[in-house]
Coordinates of C-alpha atoms in Angstrom, one line a residue:
M215 CA 0.1 -0.3 -0.2
A216 CA 1.3 3.4 -0.5
T217 CA 1.1 6.5 1.6
E218 CA 2.0 9.6 0.7
I219 CA 4.6 11.6 2.6
T220 CA 3.3 15.5 3.0
V221 CA 4.5 18.7 4.8
P222 CA 3.5 19.4 8.1
V223 CA 2.6 21.8 10.1
L224 CA 5.8 24.0 10.5
G225 CA 4.7 26.5 13.1
E226 CA 2.2 29.7 13.6
S227 CA 1.9 31.3 10.3
V228 CA 4.3 29.5 8.5
T229 CA 2.3 28.1 5.0
E230 CA 5.9 26.9 3.0
G231 CA 9.4 26.1 3.4
S232 CA 12.1 24.7 0.8
I233 CA 13.1 21.2 0.7
G234 CA 16.7 21.3 2.2
E235 CA 18.1 17.4 1.6
W236 CA 16.9 14.5 0.6
L237 CA 17.7 12.1 3.4
K238 CA 16.1 9.0 1.6
Q239 CA 16.6 8.4 -2.0
P240 CA 14.1 6.2 -3.8
G241 CA 14.8 2.5 -3.4
D242 CA 15.9 3.0 0.2
A243 CA 14.2 1.8 3.4
V244 CA 13.1 3.4 5.5
A245 CA 11.6 2.8 9.3
V246 CA 8.8 4.5 11.7
D247 CA 9.4 7.9 12.2
E248 CA 13.1 7.9 10.4
P249 CA 13.6 11.0 8.8
I250 CA 13.2 11.3 5.0
C251 CA 14.4 15.0 4.1
S252 CA 14.9 17.9 6.1
L253 CA 12.8 21.0 5.4
E254 CA 13.9 24.4 5.4
T255 CA 11.6 27.4 6.8
D256 CA 12.3 31.1 7.3
K257 CA 13.9 30.4 10.6
V258 CA 14.6 26.4 11.6
A259 CA 15.4 23.9 9.3
V260 CA 13.3 20.6 10.5
D261 CA 13.3 16.6 9.8
V262 CA 10.3 15.5 8.1
P263 CA 10.1 11.7 9.9
S264 CA 8.0 9.1 7.7
P265 CA 5.0 7.6 9.5
V266 CA 4.9 3.9 8.2
A267 CA 8.3 1.6 7.3
G268 CA 8.5 0.8 4.0
I269 CA 10.1 1.6 0.7
L270 CA 10.7 5.1 -0.1
S271 CA 9.0 4.4 -4.2
E272 CA 9.8 8.6 -5.4
H273 CA 10.2 12.0 -4.6
R274 CA 7.7 14.3 -5.3
A275 CA 9.6 17.3 -5.4
A276 CA 13.6 18.3 -5.6
E277 CA 16.1 19.9 -3.6
G278 CA 15.6 23.8 -3.4
D279 CA 11.4 23.2 -4.2
T280 CA 9.2 25.6 -2.4
V281 CA 6.4 23.6 -1.3
E282 CA 3.5 24.1 0.9
V283 CA 2.2 22.7 4.2
G284 CA -0.1 19.8 3.5
A285 CA 1.7 19.6 0.0
V286 CA 2.4 15.6 -1.0
I287 CA 6.3 15.7 -1.1
A288 CA 7.0 11.4 -1.1
V289 CA 5.6 8.3 -1.6
I290 CA 5.9 4.7 0.4
E291 CA 5.4 1.5 0.0
E292 CA 4.7 -0.1 3.0
G293 CA 5.5 -3.2 3.8
A294 CA 9.0 -3.5 4.0
S295 CA 11.5 -3.1 7.5
A296 CA 13.9 -0.7 7.4
G297 CA 16.7 -3.4 7.3
T298 CA 15.7 -4.8 3.7
P299 CA 17.5 -3.7 1.1
A300 CA 16.7 -1.0 -1.9
P301 CA 15.8 -2.9 -5.4
A302 CA 18.6 -2.5 -6.9
A303 CA 16.6 -1.1 -9.9
K304 CA 15.9 1.7 -8.4
A305 CA 18.6 2.3 -6.7
D306 CA 20.8 5.4 -7.7
P307 CA 23.6 4.3 -9.8
A308 CA 27.3 4.9 -8.4
P309 CA 28.4 8.7 -8.8
A310 CA 31.7 8.4 -11.1
T311 CA 33.8 10.1 -8.9
S312 CA 37.4 9.3 -7.6
A313 CA 35.0 9.2 -4.0
P314 CA 35.6 5.6 -1.7
A315 CA 33.2 3.2 -3.0
D316 CA 30.7 3.0 -0.3
T317 CA 27.2 4.0 -1.6
G318 CA 25.2 3.8 1.5
A319 CA 27.3 7.1 3.0
A320 CA 27.1 8.7 -0.5
Q321 CA 23.4 8.2 -0.5
T322 CA 23.4 10.4 3.2
L323 CA 25.7 13.0 2.3
S324 CA 24.4 16.9 1.9
P325 CA 25.8 17.7 -2.0
A326 CA 28.2 20.3 0.2
V327 CA 29.4 17.4 2.0
R328 CA 30.1 15.6 -0.8
R329 CA 31.7 18.2 -2.4
A330 CA 33.7 18.7 0.7
V331 CA 34.9 14.7 0.3
L332 CA 35.1 14.6 -3.2
E333 CA 38.0 17.7 -2.8
H334 CA 39.9 16.7 0.3
G335 CA 40.1 12.9 -1.1
V336 CA 38.8 11.7 2.8
D337 CA 36.7 8.3 3.7
P338 CA 33.4 9.3 4.7
S339 CA 32.8 6.0 6.0
T340 CA 36.3 6.8 9.0
I341 CA 34.7 9.8 9.6
K342 CA 32.4 10.2 12.8
G343 CA 29.8 12.8 12.4
T344 CA 28.7 15.3 14.2
G345 CA 25.2 16.6 12.8
K346 CA 22.0 15.0 13.7
D347 CA 21.7 11.6 14.1
G348 CA 25.4 10.9 13.5
R349 CA 24.9 12.5 10.5
L350 CA 28.6 13.9 8.8
T351 CA 29.1 17.9 8.4
K352 CA 30.9 19.6 6.1
E353 CA 33.4 20.6 9.0
D354 CA 33.8 16.8 10.1
V355 CA 35.0 16.3 6.4
I356 CA 38.0 19.1 6.5
A357 CA 38.8 18.4 10.4
A358 CA 39.7 15.0 9.2
A359 CA 41.5 16.0 6.2
K360 CA 43.6 18.4 8.3
A361 CA 44.0 15.5 10.7
K362 CA 45.7 13.6 7.9
G363 CA 47.9 16.4 7.4
D364 CA 46.1 17.4 4.1
P365 CA 46.3 20.9 4.2
A366 CA 44.2 21.5 1.2
P367 CA 42.1 20.5 -1.3
A368 CA 42.9 18.3 -4.0
P369 CA 43.1 20.0 -7.5
S370 CA 39.8 19.6 -9.3
P371 CA 39.1 17.9 -11.9
A372 CA 39.2 20.3 -14.7
A373 CA 42.9 21.4 -13.7
S374 CA 44.2 17.9 -13.5
S375 CA 42.7 17.2 -17.4
A376 CA 44.9 20.1 -18.6
P377 CA 47.7 18.4 -20.8
A378 CA 51.4 18.2 -19.8
E379 CA 53.0 19.8 -22.5
S380 CA 50.9 23.2 -21.9
S381 CA 53.3 26.1 -20.8
S382 CA 50.0 28.2 -19.7
P383 CA 50.0 28.4 -16.2
V384 CA 46.6 26.2 -14.5
T385 CA 45.4 28.5 -11.8
G386 CA 42.2 26.4 -10.4
R387 CA 40.1 29.6 -11.1
R388 CA 36.1 28.3 -11.3
E389 CA 33.0 29.7 -10.1
E390 CA 30.1 27.9 -8.9
R391 CA 26.3 28.8 -8.7
V392 CA 24.3 27.7 -5.5
K393 CA 21.1 28.5 -4.4
M394 CA 20.3 30.6 -1.4
T395 CA 18.3 28.6 1.3
R396 CA 15.5 29.9 2.4
M397 CA 17.0 30.7 5.7
R398 CA 19.7 32.6 4.0
Q399 CA 17.0 34.8 1.9
T400 CA 14.9 35.7 5.2
I401 CA 17.7 36.7 7.3
A402 CA 18.9 38.9 4.2
K403 CA 15.0 40.5 4.0
R404 CA 15.1 40.8 7.5
L405 CA 18.4 42.4 7.7
K406 CA 17.8 44.7 5.1
G407 CA 14.5 45.8 5.8
A408 CA 15.7 47.0 9.4
Q409 CA 18.1 48.9 8.2
E410 CA 15.2 50.4 5.4
E411 CA 12.6 51.2 8.6
A412 CA 14.4 51.6 11.3
A413 CA 16.3 54.7 12.2
L414 CA 19.7 52.7 13.1
L415 CA 22.3 54.4 14.9
T416 CA 25.2 52.8 17.2
T417 CA 26.7 53.9 20.3
F418 CA 30.0 52.8 21.6
N419 CA 31.9 52.1 24.6
D420 CA 34.7 49.9 26.1
V421 CA 34.9 47.5 29.1
D422 CA 37.3 46.5 31.7
M423 CA 36.8 43.1 32.1
S424 CA 39.3 42.4 34.8
A425 CA 36.7 42.2 37.3
V426 CA 34.4 39.7 35.4
I427 CA 38.0 37.8 34.4
E428 CA 38.7 37.4 38.1
A429 CA 35.6 36.3 39.4
R430 CA 34.8 33.9 36.4
T431 CA 38.7 32.8 37.6
K432 CA 37.9 32.8 41.0
Y433 CA 34.4 30.3 40.9
K434 CA 34.4 28.7 37.3
D435 CA 35.2 25.8 39.4
M436 CA 32.9 25.4 42.1
F437 CA 30.0 26.7 39.6
A438 CA 30.9 24.0 37.1
K439 CA 30.8 21.2 40.1
K440 CA 27.7 22.6 41.5
H441 CA 25.8 23.4 38.4
D442 CA 27.6 20.9 36.0
I443 CA 27.5 23.6 33.4
R444 CA 30.2 26.0 32.0
L445 CA 30.7 29.7 33.6
G446 CA 31.0 31.9 30.4
F447 CA 30.5 35.5 30.2
M448 CA 27.4 35.9 28.5
G449 CA 25.5 34.9 31.8
F450 CA 27.0 38.3 33.5
F451 CA 26.4 40.2 29.9
A452 CA 22.8 39.2 30.3
K453 CA 22.3 39.9 33.9
A454 CA 23.5 43.4 33.2
A455 CA 21.6 43.8 30.1
C456 CA 18.2 42.8 32.6
L457 CA 19.1 45.6 34.8
A458 CA 19.7 48.4 32.1
L459 CA 16.9 47.6 30.6
K460 CA 14.5 47.5 33.7
D461 CA 16.0 51.3 34.6
V462 CA 15.7 52.1 30.6
P463 CA 12.7 50.4 29.1
S464 CA 12.2 52.2 25.6
V465 CA 15.8 50.1 25.2
N466 CA 13.4 46.7 25.5
A467 CA 10.4 48.0 24.0
Y468 CA 9.2 48.6 20.0
I469 CA 7.0 50.1 17.8
E470 CA 4.0 48.3 16.7
G471 CA 1.6 50.4 14.4
D472 CA 1.4 54.1 15.9
E473 CA 2.1 52.5 20.1
I474 CA 4.9 51.7 21.2
V475 CA 4.6 48.3 23.1
Y476 CA 6.7 48.0 26.7
H477 CA 7.7 44.8 28.3
D478 CA 7.7 44.4 32.1
Y479 CA 10.3 41.0 31.0
V480 CA 13.3 41.1 29.5
D481 CA 13.5 37.8 26.6
I482 CA 16.7 38.0 24.9
S483 CA 17.8 36.9 22.1
V484 CA 21.1 35.1 21.6
A485 CA 22.6 35.3 18.1
V486 CA 23.8 31.7 17.4
S487 CA 26.1 30.2 14.5
A488 CA 24.3 27.6 12.7
P489 CA 25.5 25.2 9.7
N490 CA 22.3 27.4 7.6
G491 CA 23.1 30.9 8.8
L492 CA 22.3 33.2 12.0
V493 CA 19.8 32.5 14.5
V494 CA 18.5 34.2 17.6
P495 CA 16.6 31.5 19.9
V496 CA 15.4 33.4 23.1
I497 CA 15.8 32.9 27.1
R498 CA 12.6 33.5 28.4
D499 CA 12.1 35.6 31.8
C500 CA 15.8 36.4 31.7
Q501 CA 15.5 38.8 34.6
D502 CA 14.0 36.1 36.9
K503 CA 17.1 33.6 35.9
G504 CA 20.1 32.7 38.2
F505 CA 23.6 32.6 36.1
A506 CA 23.6 28.7 36.1
R507 CA 20.0 29.0 34.2
I508 CA 20.8 31.4 31.8
E509 CA 24.5 29.4 31.3
K510 CA 22.3 26.2 30.4
D511 CA 19.6 27.4 28.2
I512 CA 22.9 29.7 25.9
A513 CA 24.5 25.7 26.1
D514 CA 21.4 24.0 24.9
F515 CA 20.9 26.7 22.4
G516 CA 24.2 25.8 20.9
K517 CA 24.3 22.3 20.7
R518 CA 20.6 22.6 19.0
A519 CA 21.8 25.0 16.4
K520 CA 24.5 23.0 15.8
D521 CA 22.1 19.6 15.3
G522 CA 19.2 21.5 13.3
T523 CA 16.9 20.8 16.2
L524 CA 15.9 24.6 17.1
T525 CA 12.0 24.6 16.9
M526 CA 9.9 27.5 15.4
A527 CA 8.8 28.2 19.3
D528 CA 12.7 28.7 20.8
M529 CA 13.2 31.5 18.0
T530 CA 9.5 32.9 18.4
G531 CA 9.5 36.6 20.3
G532 CA 12.5 38.0 22.5
T533 CA 12.3 41.8 23.3
F534 CA 16.7 42.1 22.9
T535 CA 19.3 40.6 21.5
I536 CA 23.0 40.1 22.2
S537 CA 25.1 39.2 19.3
N538 CA 29.0 38.1 20.2
G539 CA 31.4 38.7 17.6
G540 CA 34.4 38.5 20.0
V541 CA 34.2 34.4 19.1
F542 CA 34.9 35.1 15.7
G543 CA 37.4 37.7 16.1
S544 CA 35.6 41.2 16.3
L545 CA 37.2 44.0 17.2
M546 CA 34.8 46.1 16.6
S547 CA 31.1 45.9 14.6
T548 CA 28.0 47.9 14.3
P549 CA 25.5 45.1 15.0
I550 CA 21.5 45.6 13.0
I551 CA 18.7 44.8 15.3
N552 CA 16.9 42.0 15.1
P553 CA 12.7 43.1 14.0
P554 CA 10.3 44.0 15.7
Q555 CA 13.3 44.7 18.7
S556 CA 14.1 48.2 19.0
A557 CA 17.7 47.2 20.1
V558 CA 20.8 45.0 19.9
L559 CA 23.9 44.6 22.2
G560 CA 27.0 43.6 20.2
L561 CA 30.3 42.1 22.5
H562 CA 34.1 41.8 21.0
R563 CA 36.8 40.2 21.1
I564 CA 38.8 40.6 24.5
E565 CA 42.5 42.4 24.3
D566 CA 44.8 43.6 26.2
R567 CA 45.2 47.5 25.5
P568 CA 47.0 50.6 27.8
V569 CA 44.6 52.5 29.6
A570 CA 44.7 55.6 31.6
I571 CA 43.7 54.9 35.7
N572 CA 44.3 57.3 38.6
G573 CA 46.7 59.4 36.4
E574 CA 48.9 55.9 35.4
V575 CA 49.0 53.8 32.1
V576 CA 48.3 50.3 32.8
I577 CA 47.7 46.9 30.8
R578 CA 43.9 46.1 31.3
P579 CA 41.8 43.4 29.0
M580 CA 39.6 45.5 26.9
M581 CA 36.1 45.0 25.7
Y582 CA 34.7 47.2 22.7
I583 CA 30.4 47.1 23.3
A584 CA 28.3 48.6 20.9
L585 CA 24.8 49.7 21.1
S586 CA 22.5 49.5 17.7
Y587 CA 18.9 51.0 18.2
D588 CA 16.3 52.8 16.3
H589 CA 16.4 56.2 16.9
R590 CA 12.4 56.0 16.0
L591 CA 12.0 55.1 19.8
I592 CA 15.4 55.1 21.6
D593 CA 17.2 58.9 22.0
G594 CA 20.8 59.3 22.3
R595 CA 20.5 59.8 25.7
E596 CA 18.3 56.7 26.8
A597 CA 21.1 54.3 24.8
V598 CA 23.9 55.8 26.0
T599 CA 22.7 55.2 29.5
A600 CA 21.7 51.9 29.1
L601 CA 25.2 50.9 27.9
K602 CA 26.9 53.1 30.7
I603 CA 24.6 50.9 32.8
I604 CA 26.0 47.6 31.4
K605 CA 29.9 48.9 31.4
E606 CA 29.2 49.8 34.5
A607 CA 27.6 46.4 35.8
I608 CA 30.1 44.3 34.2
E609 CA 33.3 46.2 35.9
D610 CA 31.5 45.8 39.1
P611 CA 29.8 42.5 38.8
T612 CA 28.8 43.4 42.3
R613 CA 26.1 45.8 41.2
M614 CA 24.0 42.7 39.7
L615 CA 23.7 41.2 43.2
I616 CA 22.3 44.1 44.3
D617 CA 20.3 45.4 41.7
L618 CA 21.9 49.1 41.7

């Protein structure tokens, strides 16, 4: 009996998505609840599980196609177990490349991973995947290539096919066109929309991180032992932001039509890197949470962003955003707000710099911080005040304990 697989409900107000990757090919055996493909929406990538066991007989959509909720995307012939081998006639032909002859692995590799395997000449069956359900990622392949001493991708087929007697140098120049993912298209639209609609302005300050570094060094072992989580810097900035947003409520508000919506809570969106781009899951009621709970939430978001298991609910809402470009080495930036929010705090790398204190030049671990804000709602005085409160709280963490 044939069972049609349809696009599931993807979340409130989400009516369509794109086929990101087919995890099962026609002829493959499928178990109950086994993912057959991933769908990319405006915010997250979700797996589509099979409701039955059997053999995947056909795809009704190709990778990259836009599909609406309820649309049929595949057909499964029921009756075969997950261990039943796929019929030989339906199996995909082995690619005519130099990739290792492990067809089971080849069928489950994404296009990006397959390209990396071919370029670096590694055997995918020997690499442990860190993606969801143990799937290989492009980063896994690159790491494996570096581990075996492969500093650069293998020459492209076009370059290696050049005649040996040719005197002209082979540059290996090439171009590749890749369709933007739905998530990347949405990121582009939202950021451009924020620039066009909001009156964006950024104010800067610098922070002496000595006190936070000292506190972290002193308590990190006890903290990890008690709470089973690493004490990071983000928890300090999240709590400092809560103090600032309480004293300057417009920074925690947003414009809706001709009204200003204020919030008596702080839901902080934390910018996290995911395979398909930047996502911003939300730490809810941050004003009521302690350092341990905040750090656990952030760690959980980071792991699930890498695994591709963040949900629409994780990304919904948010009244303020913190983006940490310092983890990538950024010294200074002007972050763009995350609509409909009105402000975003940008963190950057910590570096030793000479500063004047009490008439003497000393070396201190300093960080530039930036607050980008919508000038339609937030005055310059309010933005500068909010950033100054954050600076003072980080330089004297006791303020966070006594709500000062």
